[in-house]
mmCIF file of C-alpha atoms in Angstrom:
data_model
loop_
_atom_site.group_PDB
_atom_site.id
_atom_site.type_symbol
_atom_site.label_atom_id
_atom_site.label_comp_id
_atom_site.label_asym_id
_atom_site.label_seq_id
_atom_site.Cartn_x
_atom_site.Cartn_y
_atom_site.Cartn_z
ATOM 1 C CA MET A 1 0.327 -0.012 -0.362
ATOM 2 C CA SER A 2 2.961 1.900 0.909
ATOM 3 C CA GLY A 3 4.194 1.851 -2.786
ATOM 4 C CA LEU A 4 0.725 3.066 -4.493
ATOM 5 C CA VAL A 5 0.685 6.067 -1.907
ATOM 6 C CA ILE A 6 4.376 6.712 -3.428
ATOM 7 C CA ASP A 7 4.173 6.658 -7.384
ATOM 8 C CA LEU A 8 0.471 8.612 -6.673
ATOM 9 C CA ILE A 9 2.274 11.683 -5.043
ATOM 10 C CA VAL A 10 4.988 11.243 -6.804
ATOM 11 C CA CYS A 11 3.745 10.546 -10.006
ATOM 12 C CA TYR A 12 0.780 12.472 -10.604
ATOM 13 C CA LEU A 13 1.397 14.953 -7.374
ATOM 14 C CA LEU A 14 4.959 16.009 -7.801
ATOM 15 C CA GLN A 15 4.789 15.130 -11.644
ATOM 16 C CA GLY A 16 8.605 13.467 -10.917
ATOM 17 C CA PHE A 17 8.192 11.562 -13.946
ATOM 18 C CA PRO A 18 5.889 10.763 -16.575
ATOM 19 C CA SER A 19 2.517 8.877 -15.801
ATOM 20 C CA SER A 20 2.898 6.578 -18.084
ATOM 21 C CA LYS A 21 5.198 5.200 -16.505
ATOM 22 C CA PHE A 22 2.699 4.726 -13.586
ATOM 23 C CA TRP A 23 2.789 1.173 -13.544
ATOM 24 C CA ILE A 24 6.128 -0.332 -14.496
ATOM 25 C CA THR A 25 7.192 2.072 -10.801
ATOM 26 C CA TRP A 26 4.015 0.852 -8.308
ATOM 27 C CA PRO A 27 6.114 -2.636 -7.858
ATOM 28 C CA ILE A 28 9.415 -0.857 -8.007
ATOM 29 C CA CYS A 29 8.569 1.159 -5.280
ATOM 30 C CA SER A 30 7.072 -1.768 -2.901
ATOM 31 C CA LEU A 31 10.207 -3.314 -3.887
ATOM 32 C CA LEU A 32 12.047 -1.004 -1.927
ATOM 33 C CA ILE A 33 10.034 -0.476 0.916
ATOM 34 C CA ALA A 34 9.352 -4.292 1.691
ATOM 35 C CA VAL A 35 12.770 -4.346 1.041
ATOM 36 C CA VAL A 36 14.239 -1.154 4.253
ATOM 37 C CA ALA A 37 10.974 -2.709 6.114
ATOM 38 C CA PHE A 38 12.456 -6.345 6.339
ATOM 39 C CA VAL A 39 15.524 -4.611 7.486
ATOM 40 C CA ALA A 40 14.848 -2.995 9.667
ATOM 41 C CA ALA A 41 11.928 -5.912 11.467
ATOM 42 C CA ILE A 42 15.443 -8.133 11.401
ATOM 43 C CA LEU A 43 17.513 -5.010 13.053
ATOM 44 C CA GLN A 44 14.227 -4.214 15.342
ATOM 45 C CA LYS A 45 14.118 -8.405 16.716
ATOM 46 C CA LEU A 46 17.927 -8.811 16.931
ATOM 47 C CA LEU A 47 18.193 -5.448 19.367
ATOM 48 C CA GLY A 48 15.560 -3.909 19.725
ATOM 49 C CA PRO A 49 15.287 -0.043 19.365
ATOM 50 C CA LEU A 50 18.985 0.378 18.436
ATOM 51 C CA GLY A 51 17.952 -1.896 15.503
ATOM 52 C CA ALA A 52 15.283 1.671 14.641
ATOM 53 C CA LEU A 53 18.606 3.859 14.809
ATOM 54 C CA LEU A 54 20.807 0.833 13.057
ATOM 55 C CA THR A 55 18.578 0.979 10.147
ATOM 56 C CA VAL A 56 18.991 4.958 10.035
ATOM 57 C CA ILE A 57 22.789 4.905 9.986
ATOM 58 C CA VAL A 58 23.161 2.578 7.093
ATOM 59 C CA ILE A 59 20.023 2.500 5.015
ATOM 60 C CA ILE A 60 19.649 6.326 5.687
ATOM 61 C CA GLN A 61 23.281 7.314 6.353
ATOM 62 C CA LEU A 62 25.312 5.450 4.806
ATOM 63 C CA GLY A 63 22.820 4.188 1.641
ATOM 64 C CA ASN A 64 21.629 8.145 0.533
ATOM 65 C CA PRO A 65 25.150 9.255 0.097
ATOM 66 C CA SER A 66 26.801 5.904 -2.104
ATOM 67 C CA SER A 67 23.731 6.311 -4.407
ATOM 68 C CA GLY A 68 25.129 8.235 -6.321
ATOM 69 C CA GLY A 69 21.383 10.080 -7.475
ATOM 70 C CA ALA A 70 22.780 13.403 -7.022
ATOM 71 C CA SER A 71 26.014 13.520 -8.566
ATOM 72 C CA GLY A 72 26.365 9.987 -10.487
ATOM 73 C CA VAL A 73 28.357 6.725 -8.978
ATOM 74 C CA PRO A 74 31.675 8.290 -10.888
ATOM 75 C CA TYR A 75 32.227 11.319 -9.214
ATOM 76 C CA LEU A 76 31.656 9.209 -5.840
ATOM 77 C CA PRO A 77 34.210 9.150 -3.357
ATOM 78 C CA ALA A 78 35.851 5.443 -3.395
ATOM 79 C CA PHE A 79 34.432 4.319 -0.137
ATOM 80 C CA TRP A 80 31.131 6.378 -1.347
ATOM 81 C CA ARG A 81 31.843 3.511 -4.561
ATOM 82 C CA VAL A 82 32.660 0.783 -2.809
ATOM 83 C CA ILE A 83 30.050 -0.253 -0.131
ATOM 84 C CA GLY A 84 27.123 1.653 -2.170
ATOM 85 C CA PRO A 85 26.095 -1.498 -5.127
ATOM 86 C CA TYR A 86 25.825 -3.863 -2.187
ATOM 87 C CA LEU A 87 23.095 -1.408 -0.400
ATOM 88 C CA PRO A 88 19.608 -0.507 -1.354
ATOM 89 C CA PRO A 89 19.333 2.941 -1.929
ATOM 90 C CA ARG A 90 21.649 2.417 -5.188
ATOM 91 C CA ASN A 91 20.021 -0.219 -5.864
ATOM 92 C CA GLY A 92 17.418 1.271 -6.248
ATOM 93 C CA TYR A 93 18.816 4.482 -7.427
ATOM 94 C CA ILE A 94 18.850 2.463 -10.157
ATOM 95 C CA LEU A 95 16.329 0.280 -10.796
ATOM 96 C CA LEU A 96 14.093 3.043 -10.374
ATOM 97 C CA HIS A 97 15.979 5.259 -13.238
ATOM 98 C CA HIS A 98 17.189 2.359 -15.984
ATOM 99 C CA THR A 99 13.285 2.259 -15.597
ATOM 100 C CA ILE A 100 11.776 4.703 -16.141
ATOM 101 C CA TYR A 101 14.772 6.293 -18.883
ATOM 102 C CA PHE A 102 16.057 3.691 -20.725
ATOM 103 C CA ASP A 103 12.520 1.509 -20.423
ATOM 104 C CA GLY A 104 14.704 -1.359 -18.094
ATOM 105 C CA HIS A 105 18.077 -2.067 -19.859
ATOM 106 C CA GLY A 106 20.910 -2.638 -17.003
ATOM 107 C CA THR A 107 17.924 -3.338 -14.590
ATOM 108 C CA SER A 108 18.834 -6.638 -13.506
ATOM 109 C CA GLN A 109 21.857 -6.810 -11.412
ATOM 110 C CA ALA A 110 19.788 -3.812 -9.110
ATOM 111 C CA LEU A 111 16.993 -6.027 -9.093
ATOM 112 C CA THR A 112 18.938 -9.656 -8.451
ATOM 113 C CA THR A 113 20.160 -7.434 -5.496
ATOM 114 C CA LEU A 114 16.766 -6.426 -3.980
ATOM 115 C CA LEU A 115 14.916 -9.774 -4.209
ATOM 116 C CA VAL A 116 18.317 -11.641 -2.654
ATOM 117 C CA TYR A 117 17.138 -8.789 -0.032
ATOM 118 C CA LEU A 118 13.822 -9.709 -0.084
ATOM 119 C CA GLY A 119 13.968 -13.151 0.076
ATOM 120 C CA VAL A 120 17.669 -13.298 2.335
ATOM 121 C CA ALA A 121 15.189 -10.502 5.099
ATOM 122 C CA ALA A 122 12.221 -12.844 4.601
ATOM 123 C CA ALA A 123 13.967 -16.328 5.850
ATOM 124 C CA VAL A 124 15.977 -14.345 8.960
ATOM 125 C CA LEU A 125 12.729 -13.226 9.925
ATOM 126 C CA ILE A 126 11.371 -16.725 9.696
ATOM 127 C CA MET A 127 13.847 -18.250 11.520
ATOM 128 C CA LEU A 128 13.231 -15.693 14.920
ATOM 129 C CA ASP A 129 9.847 -16.105 14.204
ATOM 130 C CA LEU A 130 9.768 -19.802 14.875
ATOM 131 C CA ARG A 131 12.488 -19.361 16.694
ATOM 132 C CA ARG A 132 10.631 -17.069 18.958
ATOM 133 C CA SER A 133 7.977 -19.104 19.136
ATOM 134 C CA GLU A 134 10.005 -22.548 20.316
ATOM 135 C CA ALA A 135 10.817 -21.205 23.507
ATOM 136 C CA THR A 136 7.945 -19.282 25.023
ATOM 137 C CA VAL A 137 6.275 -23.271 24.285
ATOM 138 C CA PRO A 138 5.109 -24.227 28.267
ATOM 139 C CA THR A 139 7.179 -26.614 29.648
ATOM 140 C CA ASP A 140 4.984 -27.858 32.120
ATOM 141 C CA ALA A 141 2.058 -27.803 33.052
ATOM 142 C CA SER A 142 1.744 -25.590 35.885
ATOM 143 C CA GLU A 143 3.147 -22.726 33.573
ATOM 144 C CA ALA A 144 0.513 -23.780 30.397
ATOM 145 C CA ALA A 145 -2.351 -23.081 33.463
ATOM 146 C CA ALA A 146 -0.999 -19.815 33.924
ATOM 147 C CA LEU A 147 -0.599 -18.769 30.218
ATOM 148 C CA ALA A 148 -4.034 -20.042 29.963
ATOM 149 C CA VAL A 149 -5.992 -18.002 32.708
ATOM 150 C CA PRO A 150 -6.589 -14.808 32.640
ATOM 151 C CA ILE A 151 -4.853 -12.505 35.635
ATOM 152 C CA GLY A 152 -6.996 -11.907 38.372
ATOM 153 C CA ALA A 153 -9.292 -15.033 37.750
ATOM 154 C CA THR A 154 -8.854 -17.878 39.690
ATOM 155 C CA PRO A 155 -8.512 -21.021 38.186
#
């Protein structure tokens, strides 16, 4: 849903790209949002509230400057050029840019990177949820009864 809202705002309200590209950019926007949300969810499950801060640092503070969107990748300093291909912002920028202006040519690496991020993040989230649900299974009858009886009620 967020991808649709972003696509509507950028396409029709801000007129950031031609309206003929609306339908192709919607799934790309949704993919970018899903990748960042999954990475944030993993970091928050592992680190708690500190995970949100780490997501901002990695995705915004390191990812956006290394995307090359404002100045172009060849003009980036060496550090930003090296880390950029491994972070979602540059891949998202390349995917959107090449889809809108070059009819999708040269998007395979960026799309593959984002899909790998999404797949790995989904697998890690599933594993974390399964591990967490196994840890919350009661081990004896008294723990099971404590979980089954509402607070303040008599068993």
